[in-house]
Amino acid sequence: MNNEEKRFNREEEDEDEESGRGREAWERTYADERSWESLQEDESGLLRPIDNKTLSHAQYRRRLRTATAARVQKGLIRYLYIIIDFSRAAAEMDYKPSRMVVVAKQVEAFVREFFDQNPLSQIGLVILKDGVAQCLTDLGGSPEAHIKALMGKLGTSGDASLQNGLDLVCDLLNQIPSYGHREVLILYSALSTCDPGDILETIQKCKASKIRCSVIGLSAELYICKHLCQETGGMYFVALMSLI
């Protein structure tokens, strides 16, 4: 190190000593630290040092509780309408003794199991026949009432109108509070739908109302049923065999 570098270093040291000469010892210790940023006020109003690790864990747990509570609130109560196709197609006997009997038995078993797993939820029944949709039972929590009403209305005739069924349940489910989960399950036997208007508009109306539609087909796969499930976030299955 040459003489010029030594002289330069001594000048820097002298400047540091002069800048710190006017401060107390504790002031010089914290002069270059923003120590107040590491403090926070607790519940009693006292200032305490921040534990960043503990703070980040607390924030994470708080966000997790909020997200979990929101999911539980939205999914707590389910409001489900079951649309049953009782058109002439339900009289087919590829399922023994007939599609209508098989569907009725499966709906009975489903309703009982649904209320066992979802005691706070509600179900309503809608049937399709003769080109119209009929509300068989309103939303309710009594499985026996739904089953009794269904077994008293067994019979097939006419064509099925998927649009009329969707329009009916959409209007009924729009009355449900925002915390309820709106669902539709369609048991469809026909190979077509006899509709009075544009069913695609009705599907978009169900989508806008956040109604999740699922379909179980008892014949071949239908594009309109598949499209309905895709648009509303539901599932589409074609039954391959009878379970009774």
Short mmCIF file of N, CA and C in Angstrom, two decimals, residues 31-151:
data_model
loop_
_atom_site.label_atom_id
_atom_site.label_comp_id
_atom_site.label_asym_id
_atom_site.label_seq_id
_atom_site.Cartn_x
_atom_site.Cartn_y
_atom_site.Cartn_z
N ALA A 31 -27.77 3.95 14.77
CA ALA A 31 -27.88 5.06 13.82
C ALA A 31 -28.23 4.58 12.43
N ASP A 32 -27.67 3.44 12.03
CA ASP A 32 -27.88 2.95 10.67
C ASP A 32 -28.93 1.85 10.60
N GLU A 33 -29.69 1.63 11.67
CA GLU A 33 -30.72 0.60 11.67
C GLU A 33 -32.10 1.24 11.83
N ARG A 34 -33.07 0.71 11.06
CA ARG A 34 -34.45 1.18 11.18
C ARG A 34 -35.16 0.24 12.16
N SER A 35 -34.75 0.36 13.42
CA SER A 35 -35.18 -0.61 14.42
C SER A 35 -36.68 -0.58 14.66
N TRP A 36 -37.31 0.56 14.43
CA TRP A 36 -38.76 0.64 14.69
C TRP A 36 -39.58 -0.22 13.75
N GLU A 37 -38.99 -0.58 12.60
CA GLU A 37 -39.72 -1.41 11.64
C GLU A 37 -39.83 -2.86 12.11
N SER A 38 -39.04 -3.25 13.09
CA SER A 38 -39.08 -4.62 13.60
C SER A 38 -39.97 -4.75 14.82
N LEU A 39 -40.78 -3.71 15.09
CA LEU A 39 -41.68 -3.74 16.24
C LEU A 39 -43.13 -3.74 15.78
N GLN A 40 -43.99 -4.33 16.59
CA GLN A 40 -45.42 -4.27 16.33
C GLN A 40 -46.16 -4.17 17.66
N GLU A 41 -47.34 -3.63 17.61
CA GLU A 41 -48.14 -3.44 18.82
C GLU A 41 -48.98 -4.67 19.08
N ASP A 42 -48.91 -5.20 20.31
CA ASP A 42 -49.70 -6.37 20.63
C ASP A 42 -51.09 -5.96 21.12
N GLU A 43 -51.88 -6.95 21.58
CA GLU A 43 -53.27 -6.69 21.97
C GLU A 43 -53.38 -5.74 23.16
N SER A 44 -52.34 -5.73 24.01
CA SER A 44 -52.39 -4.86 25.20
C SER A 44 -51.80 -3.48 24.94
N GLY A 45 -51.36 -3.22 23.70
CA GLY A 45 -50.82 -1.91 23.36
C GLY A 45 -49.33 -1.78 23.55
N LEU A 46 -48.65 -2.86 23.91
CA LEU A 46 -47.20 -2.82 24.10
C LEU A 46 -46.49 -3.13 22.79
N LEU A 47 -45.29 -2.56 22.63
CA LEU A 47 -44.47 -2.82 21.46
C LEU A 47 -43.59 -4.03 21.70
N ARG A 48 -43.64 -4.97 20.77
CA ARG A 48 -42.83 -6.17 20.88
C ARG A 48 -42.14 -6.43 19.55
N PRO A 49 -40.96 -7.08 19.59
CA PRO A 49 -40.25 -7.38 18.33
C PRO A 49 -41.05 -8.36 17.48
N ILE A 50 -40.96 -8.18 16.16
CA ILE A 50 -41.69 -9.03 15.22
C ILE A 50 -40.90 -10.30 14.96
N ASP A 51 -41.60 -11.43 15.12
CA ASP A 51 -41.03 -12.71 14.71
C ASP A 51 -41.58 -13.01 13.32
N ASN A 52 -40.76 -12.75 12.29
CA ASN A 52 -41.25 -12.84 10.91
C ASN A 52 -41.75 -14.24 10.57
N LYS A 53 -41.07 -15.24 11.09
CA LYS A 53 -41.48 -16.61 10.78
C LYS A 53 -42.84 -16.92 11.39
N THR A 54 -42.99 -16.54 12.65
CA THR A 54 -44.29 -16.77 13.31
C THR A 54 -45.39 -15.96 12.65
N LEU A 55 -45.07 -14.74 12.25
CA LEU A 55 -46.06 -13.88 11.60
C LEU A 55 -46.52 -14.46 10.28
N SER A 56 -45.58 -14.97 9.47
CA SER A 56 -45.95 -15.54 8.18
C SER A 56 -46.81 -16.79 8.36
N HIS A 57 -46.48 -17.60 9.38
CA HIS A 57 -47.30 -18.79 9.65
C HIS A 57 -48.70 -18.40 10.09
N ALA A 58 -48.81 -17.37 10.90
CA ALA A 58 -50.13 -16.91 11.35
C ALA A 58 -50.96 -16.39 10.19
N GLN A 59 -50.33 -15.65 9.28
CA GLN A 59 -51.05 -15.14 8.11
C GLN A 59 -51.52 -16.28 7.23
N TYR A 60 -50.66 -17.30 7.05
CA TYR A 60 -51.03 -18.45 6.23
C TYR A 60 -52.22 -19.20 6.83
N ARG A 61 -52.16 -19.41 8.17
CA ARG A 61 -53.27 -20.11 8.82
C ARG A 61 -54.57 -19.30 8.72
N ARG A 62 -54.47 -17.98 8.80
CA ARG A 62 -55.66 -17.14 8.70
C ARG A 62 -56.26 -17.23 7.30
N ARG A 63 -55.42 -17.20 6.26
CA ARG A 63 -55.92 -17.33 4.89
C ARG A 63 -56.54 -18.70 4.67
N LEU A 64 -55.92 -19.73 5.24
CA LEU A 64 -56.44 -21.09 5.07
C LEU A 64 -57.80 -21.24 5.74
N ARG A 65 -57.95 -20.67 6.95
CA ARG A 65 -59.24 -20.73 7.63
C ARG A 65 -60.32 -20.00 6.85
N THR A 66 -59.96 -18.86 6.27
CA THR A 66 -60.94 -18.08 5.50
C THR A 66 -61.39 -18.85 4.27
N ALA A 67 -60.43 -19.45 3.55
CA ALA A 67 -60.77 -20.21 2.34
C ALA A 67 -61.60 -21.44 2.69
N THR A 68 -61.24 -22.13 3.77
CA THR A 68 -61.99 -23.32 4.17
C THR A 68 -63.41 -22.96 4.58
N ALA A 69 -63.56 -21.87 5.32
CA ALA A 69 -64.90 -21.44 5.75
C ALA A 69 -65.77 -21.09 4.56
N ALA A 70 -65.17 -20.46 3.54
CA ALA A 70 -65.94 -20.10 2.34
C ALA A 70 -66.41 -21.35 1.62
N ARG A 71 -65.54 -22.38 1.52
CA ARG A 71 -65.94 -23.61 0.85
C ARG A 71 -67.03 -24.33 1.61
N VAL A 72 -66.90 -24.39 2.92
CA VAL A 72 -67.91 -25.06 3.74
C VAL A 72 -69.24 -24.34 3.64
N GLN A 73 -69.21 -23.01 3.65
CA GLN A 73 -70.46 -22.24 3.58
C GLN A 73 -71.16 -22.48 2.26
N LYS A 74 -70.40 -22.50 1.15
CA LYS A 74 -71.02 -22.65 -0.16
C LYS A 74 -71.54 -24.07 -0.38
N GLY A 75 -70.86 -25.07 0.16
CA GLY A 75 -71.24 -26.44 -0.12
C GLY A 75 -72.02 -27.11 0.99
N LEU A 76 -72.42 -26.36 2.00
CA LEU A 76 -73.06 -26.95 3.15
C LEU A 76 -74.43 -27.51 2.82
N ILE A 77 -75.26 -26.75 2.10
CA ILE A 77 -76.62 -27.17 1.79
C ILE A 77 -76.78 -27.33 0.28
N ARG A 78 -77.21 -28.50 -0.13
CA ARG A 78 -77.41 -28.79 -1.56
C ARG A 78 -78.91 -28.77 -1.85
N TYR A 79 -79.24 -28.14 -2.95
CA TYR A 79 -80.62 -28.10 -3.43
C TYR A 79 -80.65 -28.80 -4.78
N LEU A 80 -81.25 -29.98 -4.82
CA LEU A 80 -81.18 -30.85 -6.00
C LEU A 80 -82.58 -31.14 -6.53
N TYR A 81 -82.75 -30.91 -7.83
CA TYR A 81 -83.95 -31.37 -8.53
C TYR A 81 -83.57 -32.56 -9.40
N ILE A 82 -84.37 -33.61 -9.30
CA ILE A 82 -84.19 -34.79 -10.15
C ILE A 82 -85.26 -34.75 -11.23
N ILE A 83 -84.82 -34.67 -12.48
CA ILE A 83 -85.74 -34.66 -13.63
C ILE A 83 -85.78 -36.08 -14.20
N ILE A 84 -86.98 -36.66 -14.24
CA ILE A 84 -87.14 -38.05 -14.67
C ILE A 84 -87.94 -38.08 -15.97
N ASP A 85 -87.39 -38.73 -16.97
CA ASP A 85 -88.04 -38.85 -18.27
C ASP A 85 -89.03 -40.01 -18.22
N PHE A 86 -90.32 -39.68 -18.23
CA PHE A 86 -91.38 -40.68 -18.29
C PHE A 86 -92.11 -40.60 -19.63
N SER A 87 -91.38 -40.27 -20.67
CA SER A 87 -91.97 -40.28 -22.02
C SER A 87 -92.15 -41.73 -22.47
N ARG A 88 -92.66 -41.92 -23.67
CA ARG A 88 -92.90 -43.29 -24.15
C ARG A 88 -91.60 -44.10 -24.23
N ALA A 89 -90.45 -43.40 -24.33
CA ALA A 89 -89.17 -44.11 -24.38
C ALA A 89 -88.89 -44.86 -23.08
N ALA A 90 -89.46 -44.41 -21.97
CA ALA A 90 -89.24 -45.07 -20.69
C ALA A 90 -89.97 -46.40 -20.59
N ALA A 91 -90.85 -46.69 -21.55
CA ALA A 91 -91.57 -47.97 -21.54
C ALA A 91 -90.76 -49.08 -22.20
N GLU A 92 -89.63 -48.74 -22.80
CA GLU A 92 -88.78 -49.77 -23.42
C GLU A 92 -88.37 -50.80 -22.39
N MET A 93 -88.22 -52.05 -22.85
CA MET A 93 -87.93 -53.15 -21.93
C MET A 93 -86.52 -53.70 -22.09
N ASP A 94 -85.57 -52.85 -22.56
CA ASP A 94 -84.18 -53.31 -22.60
C ASP A 94 -83.61 -53.44 -21.19
N TYR A 95 -84.19 -52.71 -20.25
CA TYR A 95 -83.93 -52.91 -18.82
C TYR A 95 -85.16 -53.61 -18.25
N LYS A 96 -84.97 -54.74 -17.61
CA LYS A 96 -86.09 -55.54 -17.14
C LYS A 96 -86.55 -55.08 -15.76
N PRO A 97 -87.87 -54.98 -15.50
CA PRO A 97 -88.96 -55.24 -16.46
C PRO A 97 -89.18 -54.10 -17.46
N SER A 98 -88.77 -52.87 -17.11
CA SER A 98 -88.84 -51.75 -18.05
C SER A 98 -87.95 -50.63 -17.52
N ARG A 99 -87.62 -49.70 -18.41
CA ARG A 99 -86.80 -48.56 -17.98
C ARG A 99 -87.47 -47.79 -16.85
N MET A 100 -88.78 -47.62 -16.95
CA MET A 100 -89.50 -46.84 -15.95
C MET A 100 -89.36 -47.46 -14.56
N VAL A 101 -89.54 -48.77 -14.46
CA VAL A 101 -89.45 -49.45 -13.17
C VAL A 101 -88.04 -49.39 -12.62
N VAL A 102 -87.06 -49.61 -13.47
CA VAL A 102 -85.66 -49.56 -13.04
C VAL A 102 -85.31 -48.17 -12.52
N VAL A 103 -85.71 -47.14 -13.26
CA VAL A 103 -85.41 -45.76 -12.85
C VAL A 103 -86.08 -45.44 -11.52
N ALA A 104 -87.34 -45.85 -11.37
CA ALA A 104 -88.06 -45.56 -10.12
C ALA A 104 -87.36 -46.21 -8.92
N LYS A 105 -86.92 -47.45 -9.08
CA LYS A 105 -86.23 -48.13 -7.98
C LYS A 105 -84.89 -47.46 -7.66
N GLN A 106 -84.18 -47.05 -8.70
CA GLN A 106 -82.89 -46.40 -8.48
C GLN A 106 -83.06 -45.02 -7.84
N VAL A 107 -84.10 -44.30 -8.24
CA VAL A 107 -84.35 -43.00 -7.63
C VAL A 107 -84.69 -43.17 -6.15
N GLU A 108 -85.49 -44.19 -5.83
CA GLU A 108 -85.82 -44.44 -4.42
C GLU A 108 -84.56 -44.68 -3.60
N ALA A 109 -83.66 -45.53 -4.10
CA ALA A 109 -82.42 -45.82 -3.37
C ALA A 109 -81.54 -44.58 -3.27
N PHE A 110 -81.50 -43.81 -4.36
CA PHE A 110 -80.66 -42.60 -4.36
C PHE A 110 -81.16 -41.57 -3.36
N VAL A 111 -82.48 -41.38 -3.31
CA VAL A 111 -83.05 -40.38 -2.40
C VAL A 111 -82.73 -40.73 -0.95
N ARG A 112 -82.87 -42.00 -0.60
CA ARG A 112 -82.58 -42.40 0.78
C ARG A 112 -81.09 -42.18 1.11
N GLU A 113 -80.22 -42.57 0.22
CA GLU A 113 -78.79 -42.41 0.47
C GLU A 113 -78.39 -40.94 0.49
N PHE A 114 -79.01 -40.15 -0.37
CA PHE A 114 -78.70 -38.71 -0.42
C PHE A 114 -78.97 -38.05 0.92
N PHE A 115 -80.12 -38.34 1.51
CA PHE A 115 -80.45 -37.70 2.79
C PHE A 115 -79.63 -38.27 3.94
N ASP A 116 -79.16 -39.51 3.81
CA ASP A 116 -78.25 -40.04 4.83
C ASP A 116 -76.94 -39.27 4.84
N GLN A 117 -76.46 -38.89 3.65
CA GLN A 117 -75.18 -38.20 3.54
C GLN A 117 -75.32 -36.68 3.61
N ASN A 118 -76.50 -36.17 3.30
CA ASN A 118 -76.73 -34.71 3.29
C ASN A 118 -78.01 -34.38 4.06
N PRO A 119 -78.00 -34.52 5.37
CA PRO A 119 -79.25 -34.35 6.13
C PRO A 119 -79.84 -32.95 6.08
N LEU A 120 -79.03 -31.94 5.77
CA LEU A 120 -79.55 -30.57 5.72
C LEU A 120 -80.01 -30.16 4.32
N SER A 121 -79.77 -31.00 3.35
CA SER A 121 -80.07 -30.65 1.96
C SER A 121 -81.51 -30.99 1.60
N GLN A 122 -81.91 -30.58 0.38
CA GLN A 122 -83.29 -30.78 -0.04
C GLN A 122 -83.33 -31.30 -1.47
N ILE A 123 -84.38 -32.05 -1.77
CA ILE A 123 -84.59 -32.63 -3.10
C ILE A 123 -86.00 -32.28 -3.57
N GLY A 124 -86.12 -32.11 -4.89
CA GLY A 124 -87.42 -31.97 -5.54
C GLY A 124 -87.46 -32.87 -6.76
N LEU A 125 -88.65 -33.30 -7.16
CA LEU A 125 -88.80 -34.20 -8.31
C LEU A 125 -89.59 -33.53 -9.42
N VAL A 126 -89.12 -33.72 -10.66
CA VAL A 126 -89.81 -33.22 -11.85
C VAL A 126 -89.89 -34.37 -12.85
N ILE A 127 -91.04 -34.55 -13.49
CA ILE A 127 -91.19 -35.60 -14.50
C ILE A 127 -91.47 -34.96 -15.86
N LEU A 128 -91.00 -35.64 -16.91
CA LEU A 128 -91.20 -35.21 -18.30
C LEU A 128 -92.07 -36.22 -19.01
N LYS A 129 -93.17 -35.76 -19.57
CA LYS A 129 -94.03 -36.60 -20.42
C LYS A 129 -94.96 -35.70 -21.21
N ASP A 130 -95.40 -36.19 -22.36
CA ASP A 130 -96.34 -35.45 -23.21
C ASP A 130 -95.84 -34.05 -23.57
N GLY A 131 -94.54 -33.88 -23.66
CA GLY A 131 -93.96 -32.61 -24.08
C GLY A 131 -93.94 -31.53 -23.02
N VAL A 132 -94.33 -31.84 -21.80
CA VAL A 132 -94.36 -30.84 -20.73
C VAL A 132 -93.54 -31.34 -19.54
N ALA A 133 -93.22 -30.40 -18.65
CA ALA A 133 -92.52 -30.72 -17.41
C ALA A 133 -93.45 -30.47 -16.24
N GLN A 134 -93.57 -31.44 -15.37
CA GLN A 134 -94.45 -31.32 -14.21
C GLN A 134 -93.63 -31.44 -12.93
N CYS A 135 -93.81 -30.48 -12.02
CA CYS A 135 -93.14 -30.53 -10.73
C CYS A 135 -93.90 -31.50 -9.83
N LEU A 136 -93.32 -32.67 -9.60
CA LEU A 136 -93.99 -33.69 -8.81
C LEU A 136 -93.93 -33.38 -7.31
N THR A 137 -92.77 -32.95 -6.83
CA THR A 137 -92.62 -32.54 -5.43
C THR A 137 -91.74 -31.30 -5.37
N ASP A 138 -92.07 -30.40 -4.47
CA ASP A 138 -91.22 -29.24 -4.23
C ASP A 138 -90.00 -29.64 -3.41
N LEU A 139 -89.04 -28.74 -3.32
CA LEU A 139 -87.86 -29.01 -2.51
C LEU A 139 -88.26 -29.31 -1.07
N GLY A 140 -87.73 -30.40 -0.56
CA GLY A 140 -88.06 -30.79 0.80
C GLY A 140 -87.07 -31.81 1.33
N GLY A 141 -87.13 -32.07 2.62
CA GLY A 141 -86.17 -32.96 3.25
C GLY A 141 -86.74 -34.28 3.71
N SER A 142 -87.93 -34.66 3.20
CA SER A 142 -88.55 -35.92 3.60
C SER A 142 -88.42 -36.96 2.48
N PRO A 143 -87.57 -37.95 2.64
CA PRO A 143 -87.44 -38.95 1.57
C PRO A 143 -88.73 -39.72 1.33
N GLU A 144 -89.47 -40.00 2.38
CA GLU A 144 -90.72 -40.77 2.22
C GLU A 144 -91.73 -40.02 1.37
N ALA A 145 -91.81 -38.70 1.54
CA ALA A 145 -92.76 -37.91 0.75
C ALA A 145 -92.41 -37.95 -0.73
N HIS A 146 -91.12 -37.86 -1.06
CA HIS A 146 -90.71 -37.91 -2.46
C HIS A 146 -90.98 -39.28 -3.06
N ILE A 147 -90.64 -40.32 -2.33
CA ILE A 147 -90.81 -41.68 -2.85
C ILE A 147 -92.29 -42.00 -3.05
N LYS A 148 -93.12 -41.61 -2.11
CA LYS A 148 -94.56 -41.86 -2.23
C LYS A 148 -95.14 -41.14 -3.44
N ALA A 149 -94.73 -39.88 -3.65
CA ALA A 149 -95.23 -39.13 -4.80
C ALA A 149 -94.78 -39.75 -6.11
N LEU A 150 -93.53 -40.22 -6.16
CA LEU A 150 -93.01 -40.83 -7.38
C LEU A 150 -93.74 -42.12 -7.70
N MET A 151 -93.90 -42.99 -6.73
CA MET A 151 -94.54 -44.29 -6.98
C MET A 151 -96.01 -44.14 -7.35
#
